[in-house]
PDB file of C-alpha atoms in Angstrom:
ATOM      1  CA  UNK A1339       0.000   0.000   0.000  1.00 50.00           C
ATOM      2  CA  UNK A1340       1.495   3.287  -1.334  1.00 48.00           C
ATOM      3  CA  UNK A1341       0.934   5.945   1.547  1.00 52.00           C
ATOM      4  CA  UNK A1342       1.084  10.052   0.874  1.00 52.00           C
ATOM      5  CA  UNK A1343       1.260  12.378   3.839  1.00 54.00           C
ATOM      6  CA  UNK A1344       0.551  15.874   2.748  1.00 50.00           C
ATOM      7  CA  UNK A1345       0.682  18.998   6.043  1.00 54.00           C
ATOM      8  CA  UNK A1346       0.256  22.543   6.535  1.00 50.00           C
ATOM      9  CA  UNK A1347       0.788  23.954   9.979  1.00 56.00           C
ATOM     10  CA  UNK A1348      -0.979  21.840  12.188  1.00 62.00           C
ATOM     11  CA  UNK A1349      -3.513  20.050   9.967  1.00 66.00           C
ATOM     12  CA  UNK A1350      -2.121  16.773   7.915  1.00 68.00           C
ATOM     13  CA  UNK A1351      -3.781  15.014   4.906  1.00 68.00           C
ATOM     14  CA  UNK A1352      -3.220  11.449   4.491  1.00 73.00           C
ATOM     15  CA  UNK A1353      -3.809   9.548   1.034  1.00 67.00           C
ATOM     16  CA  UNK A1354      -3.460   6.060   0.294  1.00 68.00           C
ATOM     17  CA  UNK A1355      -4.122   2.979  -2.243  1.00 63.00           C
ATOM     18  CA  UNK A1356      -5.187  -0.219  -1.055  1.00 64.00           C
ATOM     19  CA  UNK A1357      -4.750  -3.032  -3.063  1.00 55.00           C
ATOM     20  CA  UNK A1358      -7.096  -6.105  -1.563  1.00 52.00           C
ATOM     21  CA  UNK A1359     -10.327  -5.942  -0.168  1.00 49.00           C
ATOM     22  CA  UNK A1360     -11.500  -6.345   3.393  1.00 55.00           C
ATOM     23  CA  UNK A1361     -11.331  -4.828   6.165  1.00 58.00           C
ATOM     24  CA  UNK A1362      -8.315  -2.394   6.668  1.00 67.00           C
ATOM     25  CA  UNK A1363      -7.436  -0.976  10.237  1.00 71.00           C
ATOM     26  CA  UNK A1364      -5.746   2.788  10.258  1.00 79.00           C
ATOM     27  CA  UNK A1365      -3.870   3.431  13.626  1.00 78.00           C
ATOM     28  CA  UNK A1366      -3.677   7.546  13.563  1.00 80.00           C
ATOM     29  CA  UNK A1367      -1.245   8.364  16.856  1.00 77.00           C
ATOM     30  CA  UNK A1368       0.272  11.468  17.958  1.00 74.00           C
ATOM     31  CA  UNK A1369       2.613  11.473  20.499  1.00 70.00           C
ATOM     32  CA  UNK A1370       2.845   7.693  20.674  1.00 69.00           C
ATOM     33  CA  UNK A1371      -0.876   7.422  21.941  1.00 75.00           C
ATOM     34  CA  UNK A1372      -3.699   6.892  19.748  1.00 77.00           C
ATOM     35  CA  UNK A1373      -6.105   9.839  18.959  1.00 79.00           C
ATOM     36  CA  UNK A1374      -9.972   9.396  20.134  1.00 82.00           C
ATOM     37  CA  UNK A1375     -11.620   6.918  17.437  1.00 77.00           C
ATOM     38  CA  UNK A1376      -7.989   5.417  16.503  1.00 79.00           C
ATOM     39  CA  UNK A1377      -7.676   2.514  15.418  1.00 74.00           C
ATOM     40  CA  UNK A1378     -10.026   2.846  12.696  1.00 78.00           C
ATOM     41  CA  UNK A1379     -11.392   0.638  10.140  1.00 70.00           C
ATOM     42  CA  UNK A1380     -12.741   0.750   6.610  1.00 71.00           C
ATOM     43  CA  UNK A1381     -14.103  -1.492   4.480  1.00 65.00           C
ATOM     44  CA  UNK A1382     -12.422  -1.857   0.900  1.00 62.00           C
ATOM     45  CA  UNK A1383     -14.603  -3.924  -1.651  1.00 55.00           C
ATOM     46  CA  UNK A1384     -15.929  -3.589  -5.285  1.00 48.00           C
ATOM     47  CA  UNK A1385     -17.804  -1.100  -6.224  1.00 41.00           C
ATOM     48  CA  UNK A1386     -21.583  -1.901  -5.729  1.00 41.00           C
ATOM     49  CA  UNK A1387     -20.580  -4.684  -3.461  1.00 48.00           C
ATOM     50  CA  UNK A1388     -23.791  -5.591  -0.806  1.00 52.00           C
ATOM     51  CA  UNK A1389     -23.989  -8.360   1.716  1.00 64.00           C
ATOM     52  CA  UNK A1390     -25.992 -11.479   1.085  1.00 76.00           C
ATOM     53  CA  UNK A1391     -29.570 -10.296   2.937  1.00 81.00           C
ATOM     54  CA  UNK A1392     -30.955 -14.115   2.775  1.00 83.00           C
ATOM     55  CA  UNK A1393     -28.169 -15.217   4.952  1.00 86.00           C
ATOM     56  CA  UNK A1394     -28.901 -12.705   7.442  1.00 90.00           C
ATOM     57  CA  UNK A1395     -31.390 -13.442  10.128  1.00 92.00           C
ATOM     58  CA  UNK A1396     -33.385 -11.672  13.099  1.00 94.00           C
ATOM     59  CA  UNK A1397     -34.299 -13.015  16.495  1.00 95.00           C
ATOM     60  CA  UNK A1398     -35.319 -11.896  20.077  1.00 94.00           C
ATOM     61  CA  UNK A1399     -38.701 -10.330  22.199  1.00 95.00           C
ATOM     62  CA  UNK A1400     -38.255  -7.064  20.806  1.00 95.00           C
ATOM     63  CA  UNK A1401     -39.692  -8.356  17.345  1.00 96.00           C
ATOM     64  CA  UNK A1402     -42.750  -9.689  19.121  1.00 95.00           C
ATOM     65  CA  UNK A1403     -43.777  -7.340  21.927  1.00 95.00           C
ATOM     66  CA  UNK A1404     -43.361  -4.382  23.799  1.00 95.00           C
ATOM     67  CA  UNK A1405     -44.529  -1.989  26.538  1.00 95.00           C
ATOM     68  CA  UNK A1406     -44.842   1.424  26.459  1.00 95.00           C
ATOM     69  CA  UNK A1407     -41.926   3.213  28.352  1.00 94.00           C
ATOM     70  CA  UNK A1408     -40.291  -0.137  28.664  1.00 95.00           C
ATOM     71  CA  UNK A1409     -36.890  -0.809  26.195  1.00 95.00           C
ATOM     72  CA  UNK A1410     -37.346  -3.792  23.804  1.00 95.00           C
ATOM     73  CA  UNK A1411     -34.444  -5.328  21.968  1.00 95.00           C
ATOM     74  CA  UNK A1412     -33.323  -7.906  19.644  1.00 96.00           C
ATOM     75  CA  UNK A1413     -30.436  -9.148  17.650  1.00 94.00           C
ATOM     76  CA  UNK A1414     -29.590  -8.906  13.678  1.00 93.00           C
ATOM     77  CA  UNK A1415     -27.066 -11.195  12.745  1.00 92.00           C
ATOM     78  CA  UNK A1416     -25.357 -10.637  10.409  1.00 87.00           C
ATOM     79  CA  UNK A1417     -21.967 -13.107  10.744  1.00 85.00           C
ATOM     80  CA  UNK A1418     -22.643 -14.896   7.505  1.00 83.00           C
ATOM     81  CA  UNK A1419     -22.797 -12.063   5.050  1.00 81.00           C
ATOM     82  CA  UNK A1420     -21.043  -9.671   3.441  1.00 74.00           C
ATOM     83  CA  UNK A1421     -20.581  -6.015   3.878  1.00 74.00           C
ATOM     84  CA  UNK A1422     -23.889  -4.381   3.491  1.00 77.00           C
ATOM     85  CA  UNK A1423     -25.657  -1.547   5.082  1.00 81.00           C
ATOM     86  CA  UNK A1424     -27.944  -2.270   7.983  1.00 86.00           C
ATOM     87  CA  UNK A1425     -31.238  -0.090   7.861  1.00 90.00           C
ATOM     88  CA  UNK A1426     -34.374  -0.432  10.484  1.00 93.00           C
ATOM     89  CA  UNK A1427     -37.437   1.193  10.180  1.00 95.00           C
ATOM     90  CA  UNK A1428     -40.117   1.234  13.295  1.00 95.00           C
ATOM     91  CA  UNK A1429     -43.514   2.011  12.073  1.00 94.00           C
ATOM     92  CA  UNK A1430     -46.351   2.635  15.330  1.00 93.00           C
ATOM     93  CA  UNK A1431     -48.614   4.505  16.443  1.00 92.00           C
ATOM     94  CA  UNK A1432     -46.019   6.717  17.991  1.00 91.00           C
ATOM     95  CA  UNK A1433     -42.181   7.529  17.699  1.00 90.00           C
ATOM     96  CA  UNK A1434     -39.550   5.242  19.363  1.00 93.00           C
ATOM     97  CA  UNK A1435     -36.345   6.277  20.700  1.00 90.00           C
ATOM     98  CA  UNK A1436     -33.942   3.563  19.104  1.00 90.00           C
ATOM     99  CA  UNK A1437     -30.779   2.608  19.293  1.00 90.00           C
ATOM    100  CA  UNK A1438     -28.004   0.648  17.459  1.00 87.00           C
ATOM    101  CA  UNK A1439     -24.860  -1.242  19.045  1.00 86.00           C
ATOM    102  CA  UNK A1440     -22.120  -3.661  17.881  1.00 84.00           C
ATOM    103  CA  UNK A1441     -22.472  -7.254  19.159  1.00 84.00           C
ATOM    104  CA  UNK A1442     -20.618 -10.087  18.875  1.00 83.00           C
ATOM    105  CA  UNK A1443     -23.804 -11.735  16.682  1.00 84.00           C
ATOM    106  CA  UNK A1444     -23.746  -8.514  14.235  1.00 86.00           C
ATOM    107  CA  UNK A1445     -26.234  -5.775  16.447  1.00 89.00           C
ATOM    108  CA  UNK A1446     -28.240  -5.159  18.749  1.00 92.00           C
ATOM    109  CA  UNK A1447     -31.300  -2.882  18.457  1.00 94.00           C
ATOM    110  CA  UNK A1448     -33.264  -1.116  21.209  1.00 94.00           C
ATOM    111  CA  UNK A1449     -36.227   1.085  21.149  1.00 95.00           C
ATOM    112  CA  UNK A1450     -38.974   2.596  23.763  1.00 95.00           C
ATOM    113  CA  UNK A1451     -42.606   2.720  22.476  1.00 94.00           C
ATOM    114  CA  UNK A1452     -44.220   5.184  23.921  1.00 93.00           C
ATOM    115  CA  UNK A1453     -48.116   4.292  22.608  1.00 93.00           C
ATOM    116  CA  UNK A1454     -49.260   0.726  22.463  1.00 94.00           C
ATOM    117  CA  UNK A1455     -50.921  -0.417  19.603  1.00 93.00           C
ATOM    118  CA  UNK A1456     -49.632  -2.525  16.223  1.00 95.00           C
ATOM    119  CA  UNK A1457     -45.890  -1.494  15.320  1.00 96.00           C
ATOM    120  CA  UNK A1458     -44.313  -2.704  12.182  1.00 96.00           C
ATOM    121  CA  UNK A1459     -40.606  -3.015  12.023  1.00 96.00           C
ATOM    122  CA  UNK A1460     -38.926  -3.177   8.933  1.00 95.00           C
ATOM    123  CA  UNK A1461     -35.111  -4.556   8.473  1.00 94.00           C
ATOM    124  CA  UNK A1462     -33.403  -4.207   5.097  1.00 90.00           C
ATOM    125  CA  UNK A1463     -29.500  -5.117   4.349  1.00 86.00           C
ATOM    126  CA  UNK A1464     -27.045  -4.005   1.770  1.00 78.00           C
ATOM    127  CA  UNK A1465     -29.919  -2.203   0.014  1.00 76.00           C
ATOM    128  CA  UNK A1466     -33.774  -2.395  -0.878  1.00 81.00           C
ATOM    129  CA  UNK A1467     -34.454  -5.660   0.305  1.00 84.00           C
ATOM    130  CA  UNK A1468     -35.909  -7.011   3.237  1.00 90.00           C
ATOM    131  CA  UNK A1469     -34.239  -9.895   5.370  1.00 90.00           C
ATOM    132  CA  UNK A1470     -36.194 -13.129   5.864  1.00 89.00           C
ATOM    133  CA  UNK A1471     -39.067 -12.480   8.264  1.00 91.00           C
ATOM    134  CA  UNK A1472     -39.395  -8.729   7.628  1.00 92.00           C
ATOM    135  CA  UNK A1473     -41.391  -6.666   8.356  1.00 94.00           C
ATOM    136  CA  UNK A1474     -42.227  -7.703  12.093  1.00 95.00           C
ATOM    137  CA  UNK A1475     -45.949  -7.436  13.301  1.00 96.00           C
ATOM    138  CA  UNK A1476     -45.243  -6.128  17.287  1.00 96.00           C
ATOM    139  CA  UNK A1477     -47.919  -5.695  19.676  1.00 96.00           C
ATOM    140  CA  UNK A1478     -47.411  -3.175  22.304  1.00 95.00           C
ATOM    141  CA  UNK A1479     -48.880  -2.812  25.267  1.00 96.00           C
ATOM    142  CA  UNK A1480     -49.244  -0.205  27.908  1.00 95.00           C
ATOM    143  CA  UNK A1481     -50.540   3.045  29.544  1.00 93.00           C
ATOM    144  CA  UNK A1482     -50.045   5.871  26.183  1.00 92.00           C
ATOM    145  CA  UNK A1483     -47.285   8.226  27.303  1.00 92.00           C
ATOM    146  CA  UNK A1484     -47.967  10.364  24.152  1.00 88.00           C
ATOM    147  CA  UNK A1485     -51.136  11.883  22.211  1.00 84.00           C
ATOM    148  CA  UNK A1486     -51.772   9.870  19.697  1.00 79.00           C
ATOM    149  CA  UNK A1487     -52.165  11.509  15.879  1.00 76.00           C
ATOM    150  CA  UNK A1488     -54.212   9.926  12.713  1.00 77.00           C
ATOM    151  CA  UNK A1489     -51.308   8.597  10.800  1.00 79.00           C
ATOM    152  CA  UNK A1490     -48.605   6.278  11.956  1.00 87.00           C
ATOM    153  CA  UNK A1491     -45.364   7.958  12.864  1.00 90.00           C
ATOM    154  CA  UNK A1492     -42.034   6.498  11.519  1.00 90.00           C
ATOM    155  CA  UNK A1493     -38.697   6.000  13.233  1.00 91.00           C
ATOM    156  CA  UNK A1494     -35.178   4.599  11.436  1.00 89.00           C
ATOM    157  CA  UNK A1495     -31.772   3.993  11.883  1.00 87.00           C
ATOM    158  CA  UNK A1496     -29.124   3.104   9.620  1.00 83.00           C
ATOM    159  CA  UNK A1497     -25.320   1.739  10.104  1.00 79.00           C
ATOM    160  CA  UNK A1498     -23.074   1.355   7.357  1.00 68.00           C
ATOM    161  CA  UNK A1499     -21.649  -2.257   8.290  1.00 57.00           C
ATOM    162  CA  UNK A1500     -18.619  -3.912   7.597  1.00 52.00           C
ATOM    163  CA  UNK A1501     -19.107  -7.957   7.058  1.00 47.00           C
ATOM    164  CA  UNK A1502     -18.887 -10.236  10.298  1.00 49.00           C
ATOM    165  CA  UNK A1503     -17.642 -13.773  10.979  1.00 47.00           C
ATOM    166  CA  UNK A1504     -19.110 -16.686  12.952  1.00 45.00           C
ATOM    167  CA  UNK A1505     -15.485 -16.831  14.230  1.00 40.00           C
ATOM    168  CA  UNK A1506     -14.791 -13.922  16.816  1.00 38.00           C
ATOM    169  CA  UNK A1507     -11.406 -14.063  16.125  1.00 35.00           C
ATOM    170  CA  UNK A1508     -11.559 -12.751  12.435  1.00 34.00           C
ATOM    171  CA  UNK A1509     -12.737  -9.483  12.987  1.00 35.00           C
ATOM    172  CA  UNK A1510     -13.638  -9.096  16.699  1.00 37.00           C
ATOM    173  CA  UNK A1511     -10.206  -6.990  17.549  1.00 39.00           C
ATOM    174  CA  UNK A1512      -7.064  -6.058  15.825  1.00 40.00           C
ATOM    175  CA  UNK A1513      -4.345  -9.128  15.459  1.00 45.00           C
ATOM    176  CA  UNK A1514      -1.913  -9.073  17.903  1.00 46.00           C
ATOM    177  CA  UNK A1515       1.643  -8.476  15.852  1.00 54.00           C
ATOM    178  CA  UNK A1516       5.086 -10.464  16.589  1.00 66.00           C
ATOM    179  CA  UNK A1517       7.377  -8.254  14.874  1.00 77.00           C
ATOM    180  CA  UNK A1518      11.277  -7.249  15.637  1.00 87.00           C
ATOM    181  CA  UNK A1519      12.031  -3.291  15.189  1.00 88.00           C
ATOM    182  CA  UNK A1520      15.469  -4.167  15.738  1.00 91.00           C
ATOM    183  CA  UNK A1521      16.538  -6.364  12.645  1.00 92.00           C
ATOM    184  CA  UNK A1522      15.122  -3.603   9.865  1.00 92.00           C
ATOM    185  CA  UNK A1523      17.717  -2.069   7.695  1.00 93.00           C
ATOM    186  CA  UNK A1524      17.464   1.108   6.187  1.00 93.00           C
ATOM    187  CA  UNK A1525      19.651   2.592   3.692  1.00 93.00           C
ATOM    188  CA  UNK A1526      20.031   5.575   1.613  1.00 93.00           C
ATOM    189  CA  UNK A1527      21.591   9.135   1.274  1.00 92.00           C
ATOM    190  CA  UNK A1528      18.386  10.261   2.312  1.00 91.00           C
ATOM    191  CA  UNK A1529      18.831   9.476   5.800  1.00 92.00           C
ATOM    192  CA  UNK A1530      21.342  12.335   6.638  1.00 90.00           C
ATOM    193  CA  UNK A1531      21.365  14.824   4.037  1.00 90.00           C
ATOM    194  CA  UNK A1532      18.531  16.700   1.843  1.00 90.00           C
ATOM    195  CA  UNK A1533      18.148  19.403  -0.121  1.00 90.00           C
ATOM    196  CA  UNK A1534      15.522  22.556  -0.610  1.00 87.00           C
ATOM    197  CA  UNK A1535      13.103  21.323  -3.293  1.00 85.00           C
ATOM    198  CA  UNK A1536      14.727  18.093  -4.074  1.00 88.00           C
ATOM    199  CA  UNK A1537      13.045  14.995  -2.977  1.00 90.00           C
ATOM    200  CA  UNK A1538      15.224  12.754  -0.841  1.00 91.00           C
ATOM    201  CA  UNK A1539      15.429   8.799  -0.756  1.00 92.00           C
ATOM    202  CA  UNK A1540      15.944   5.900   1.311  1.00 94.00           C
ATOM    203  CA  UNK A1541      14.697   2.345   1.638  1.00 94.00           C
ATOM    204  CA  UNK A1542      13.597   0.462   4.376  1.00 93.00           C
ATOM    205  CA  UNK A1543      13.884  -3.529   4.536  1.00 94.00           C
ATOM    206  CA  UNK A1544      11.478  -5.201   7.032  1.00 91.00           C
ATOM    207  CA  UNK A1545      11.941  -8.706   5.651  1.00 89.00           C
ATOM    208  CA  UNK A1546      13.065 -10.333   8.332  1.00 89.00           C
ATOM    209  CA  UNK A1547      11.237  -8.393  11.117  1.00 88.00           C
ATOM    210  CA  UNK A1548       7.903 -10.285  11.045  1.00 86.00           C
ATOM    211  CA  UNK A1549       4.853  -8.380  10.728  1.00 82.00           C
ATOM    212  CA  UNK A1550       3.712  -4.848  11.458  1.00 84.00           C
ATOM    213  CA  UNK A1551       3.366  -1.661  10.426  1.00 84.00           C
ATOM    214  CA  UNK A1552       5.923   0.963   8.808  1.00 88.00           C
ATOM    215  CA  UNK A1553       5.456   4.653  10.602  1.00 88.00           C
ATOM    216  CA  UNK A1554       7.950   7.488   8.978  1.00 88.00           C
ATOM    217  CA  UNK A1555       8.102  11.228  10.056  1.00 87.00           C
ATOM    218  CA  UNK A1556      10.126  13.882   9.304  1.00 87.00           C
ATOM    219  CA  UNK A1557       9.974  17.387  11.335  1.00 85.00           C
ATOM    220  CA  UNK A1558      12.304  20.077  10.310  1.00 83.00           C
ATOM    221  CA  UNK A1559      13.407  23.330  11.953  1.00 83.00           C
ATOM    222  CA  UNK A1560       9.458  24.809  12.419  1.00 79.00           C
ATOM    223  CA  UNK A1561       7.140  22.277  10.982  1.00 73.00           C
ATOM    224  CA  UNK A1562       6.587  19.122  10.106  1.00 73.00           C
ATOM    225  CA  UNK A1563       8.350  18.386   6.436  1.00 77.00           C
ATOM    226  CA  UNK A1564       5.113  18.570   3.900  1.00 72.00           C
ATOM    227  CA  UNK A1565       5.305  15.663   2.210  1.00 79.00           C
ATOM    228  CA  UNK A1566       6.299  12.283   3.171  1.00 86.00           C
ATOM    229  CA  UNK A1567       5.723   9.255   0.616  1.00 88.00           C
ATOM    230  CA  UNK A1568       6.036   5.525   1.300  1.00 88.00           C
ATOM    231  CA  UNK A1569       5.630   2.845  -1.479  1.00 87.00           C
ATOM    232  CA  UNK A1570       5.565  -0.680  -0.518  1.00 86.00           C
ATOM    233  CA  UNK A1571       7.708  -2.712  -2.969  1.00 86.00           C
ATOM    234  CA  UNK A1572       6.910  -6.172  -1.707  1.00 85.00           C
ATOM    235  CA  UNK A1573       8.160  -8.565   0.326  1.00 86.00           C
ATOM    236  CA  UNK A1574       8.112  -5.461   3.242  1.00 88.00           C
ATOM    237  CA  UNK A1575      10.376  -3.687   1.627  1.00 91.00           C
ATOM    238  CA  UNK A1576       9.621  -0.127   1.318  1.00 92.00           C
ATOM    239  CA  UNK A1577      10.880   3.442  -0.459  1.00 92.00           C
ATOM    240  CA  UNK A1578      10.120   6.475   0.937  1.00 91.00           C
ATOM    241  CA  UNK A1579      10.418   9.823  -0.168  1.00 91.00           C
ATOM    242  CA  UNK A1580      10.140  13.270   0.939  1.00 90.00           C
ATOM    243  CA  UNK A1581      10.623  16.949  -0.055  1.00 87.00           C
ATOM    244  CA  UNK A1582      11.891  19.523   2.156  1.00 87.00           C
ATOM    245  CA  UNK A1583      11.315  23.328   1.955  1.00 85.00           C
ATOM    246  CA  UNK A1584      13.384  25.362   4.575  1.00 86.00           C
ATOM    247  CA  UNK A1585      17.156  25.100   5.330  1.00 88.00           C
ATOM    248  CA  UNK A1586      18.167  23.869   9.478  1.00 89.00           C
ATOM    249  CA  UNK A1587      18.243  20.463  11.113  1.00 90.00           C
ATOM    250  CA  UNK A1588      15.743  17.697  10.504  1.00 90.00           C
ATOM    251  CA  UNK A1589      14.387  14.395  12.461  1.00 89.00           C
ATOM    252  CA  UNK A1590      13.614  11.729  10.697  1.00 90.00           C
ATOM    253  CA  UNK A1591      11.806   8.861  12.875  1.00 90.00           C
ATOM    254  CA  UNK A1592      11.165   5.696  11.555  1.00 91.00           C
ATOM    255  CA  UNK A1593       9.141   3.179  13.285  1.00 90.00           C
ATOM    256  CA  UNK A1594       8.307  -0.722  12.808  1.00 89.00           C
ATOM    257  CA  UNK A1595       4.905  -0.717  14.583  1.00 83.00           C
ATOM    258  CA  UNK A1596       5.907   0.730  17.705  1.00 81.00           C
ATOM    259  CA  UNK A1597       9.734   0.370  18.090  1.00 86.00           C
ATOM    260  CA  UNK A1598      12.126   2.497  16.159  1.00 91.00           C
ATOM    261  CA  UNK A1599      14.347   1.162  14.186  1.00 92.00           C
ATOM    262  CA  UNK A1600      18.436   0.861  14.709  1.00 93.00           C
ATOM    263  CA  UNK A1601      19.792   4.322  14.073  1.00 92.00           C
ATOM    264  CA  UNK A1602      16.346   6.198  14.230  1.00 89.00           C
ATOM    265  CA  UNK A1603      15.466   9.023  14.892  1.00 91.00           C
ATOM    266  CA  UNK A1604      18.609  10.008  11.946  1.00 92.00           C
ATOM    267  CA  UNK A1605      19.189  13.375  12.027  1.00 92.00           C
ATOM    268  CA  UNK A1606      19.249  15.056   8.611  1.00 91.00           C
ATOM    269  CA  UNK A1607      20.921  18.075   7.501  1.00 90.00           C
ATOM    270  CA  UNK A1608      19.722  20.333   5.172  1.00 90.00           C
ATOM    271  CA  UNK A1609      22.349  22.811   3.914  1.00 89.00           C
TER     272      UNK A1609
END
């Protein structure tokens, strides 16, 4: 994966190119500590690409009754499909407050009638259609906490899913990473010396250090260099390039995962 770091002062832009589908996980740290939300993770996949909605199924007491003021739930499970969009619609005699969590079966939906009467919930996944089952005929009962209008009101939710797996171990948390900072080699004039408006090179060799993730950064006299550029060349070895724009003294950290590498951070002089 090719990875292009652009800055100005104090705000960064980061591009990059995957090149395989499934679920990719983006660590974003400053200071050595993850910022809020890091890691994150995002779904690559063809484009139009929807989960299976016949091999996705619903289940619990929320899909069969409720009371008003009381929270109902139940469970869409989604661990056999693909990636696909999860939308639910709640059609009553009143609003519902609903919710949406992660679960280890796919998610779990709660929602508080606050009218009793006939409620229709409606599940879709990975686009127009309806799972197996849906919509769901739900009788609430219960003293009306609400006035009641002529028409039905309408309540929905919808989570842009990534696909799940019957094993928790797939997807469930990041992979733990055996990797050894210590036997990368990195070479390259690029390491010690740059020039204004020249880009400067060096590679980095992670062959023999398991697996993990490259991290370079370069901050010069004021600011953070603008551009940094890593290519992966296979095998986990790696180029990187970057462009400096003011004259002084330069570090240049390079990290396997979380360890630095031997030498790192290189000072680099720009003349």
């Amino acid at each position: 994966m090719a990875v292009l770091l652009f800055c100005v002062p104090d705000k960064y832009a980061i591009r990059f190119i995957p090149r395989e589908n499934g679920v990719h996980s983006i660590d974003v740290r400053f200071n050595g500590g993850h910022i809020p939300g890091s890691p994150f993770q995002v779904r690559v996949g063809e484009p139009g690409q929807a989960g299976d909605v016949g091999l996705v199924t619903a289940y619990g007491a929320g899909l069969e009754q409720g009371v008003t003021g009381t929270q109902s739930e139940f469970i869409i499970n989604n661990t056999k499909a693909g990636p696909g969009a999860v939308c639910v619609t709640i059609e009553g005699t009143s609003k519902v407050k609903m919710d949406c969590q992660q679960s280890p079966e796919g998610y779990k939906v709660l929602y508080t009638p606050m009218a009793p009467g006939n409620y229709l919930i409606g599940i879709k996944y990975g686009g127009p259609n309806h799972i197996v089952g849906s919509p769901f005929k739900v009788k609430v009962t219960g003293t009306r906490l609400v006035s009641i209008g002529n028409a039905n009101e309408t309540s929905s939710i919808t989570v842009d899913s990534v696909s799940k797996s019957s094993s928790p171990s797939v997807y469930g948390a990041l992979p733990k990473l055996f990797s050894d900072a210590s036997v990368v080699q990195c070479t390259g004039a690029g390491l010690s010396k740059a020039y204004m408006g020249q880009r400067s090179n060096f590679s980095v060799d992670c062959s023999k250090a398991g697996k993990n993730m490259l991290l370079v950064g370069v901050h010069g006299p004021t600011t953070p260099c603008e551009e940094v550029y890593v290519k992966h060349m296979g095998n986990r070895k790696y180029s990187v390039s970057y462009m400096v724009k003011e004259k002084g003294d330069y570090i240049l950290a390079v990290k396997w995962g979380e360890e630095h590498i031997p030498g790192s951070p290189f000072n680099v002089t720009v003349p």
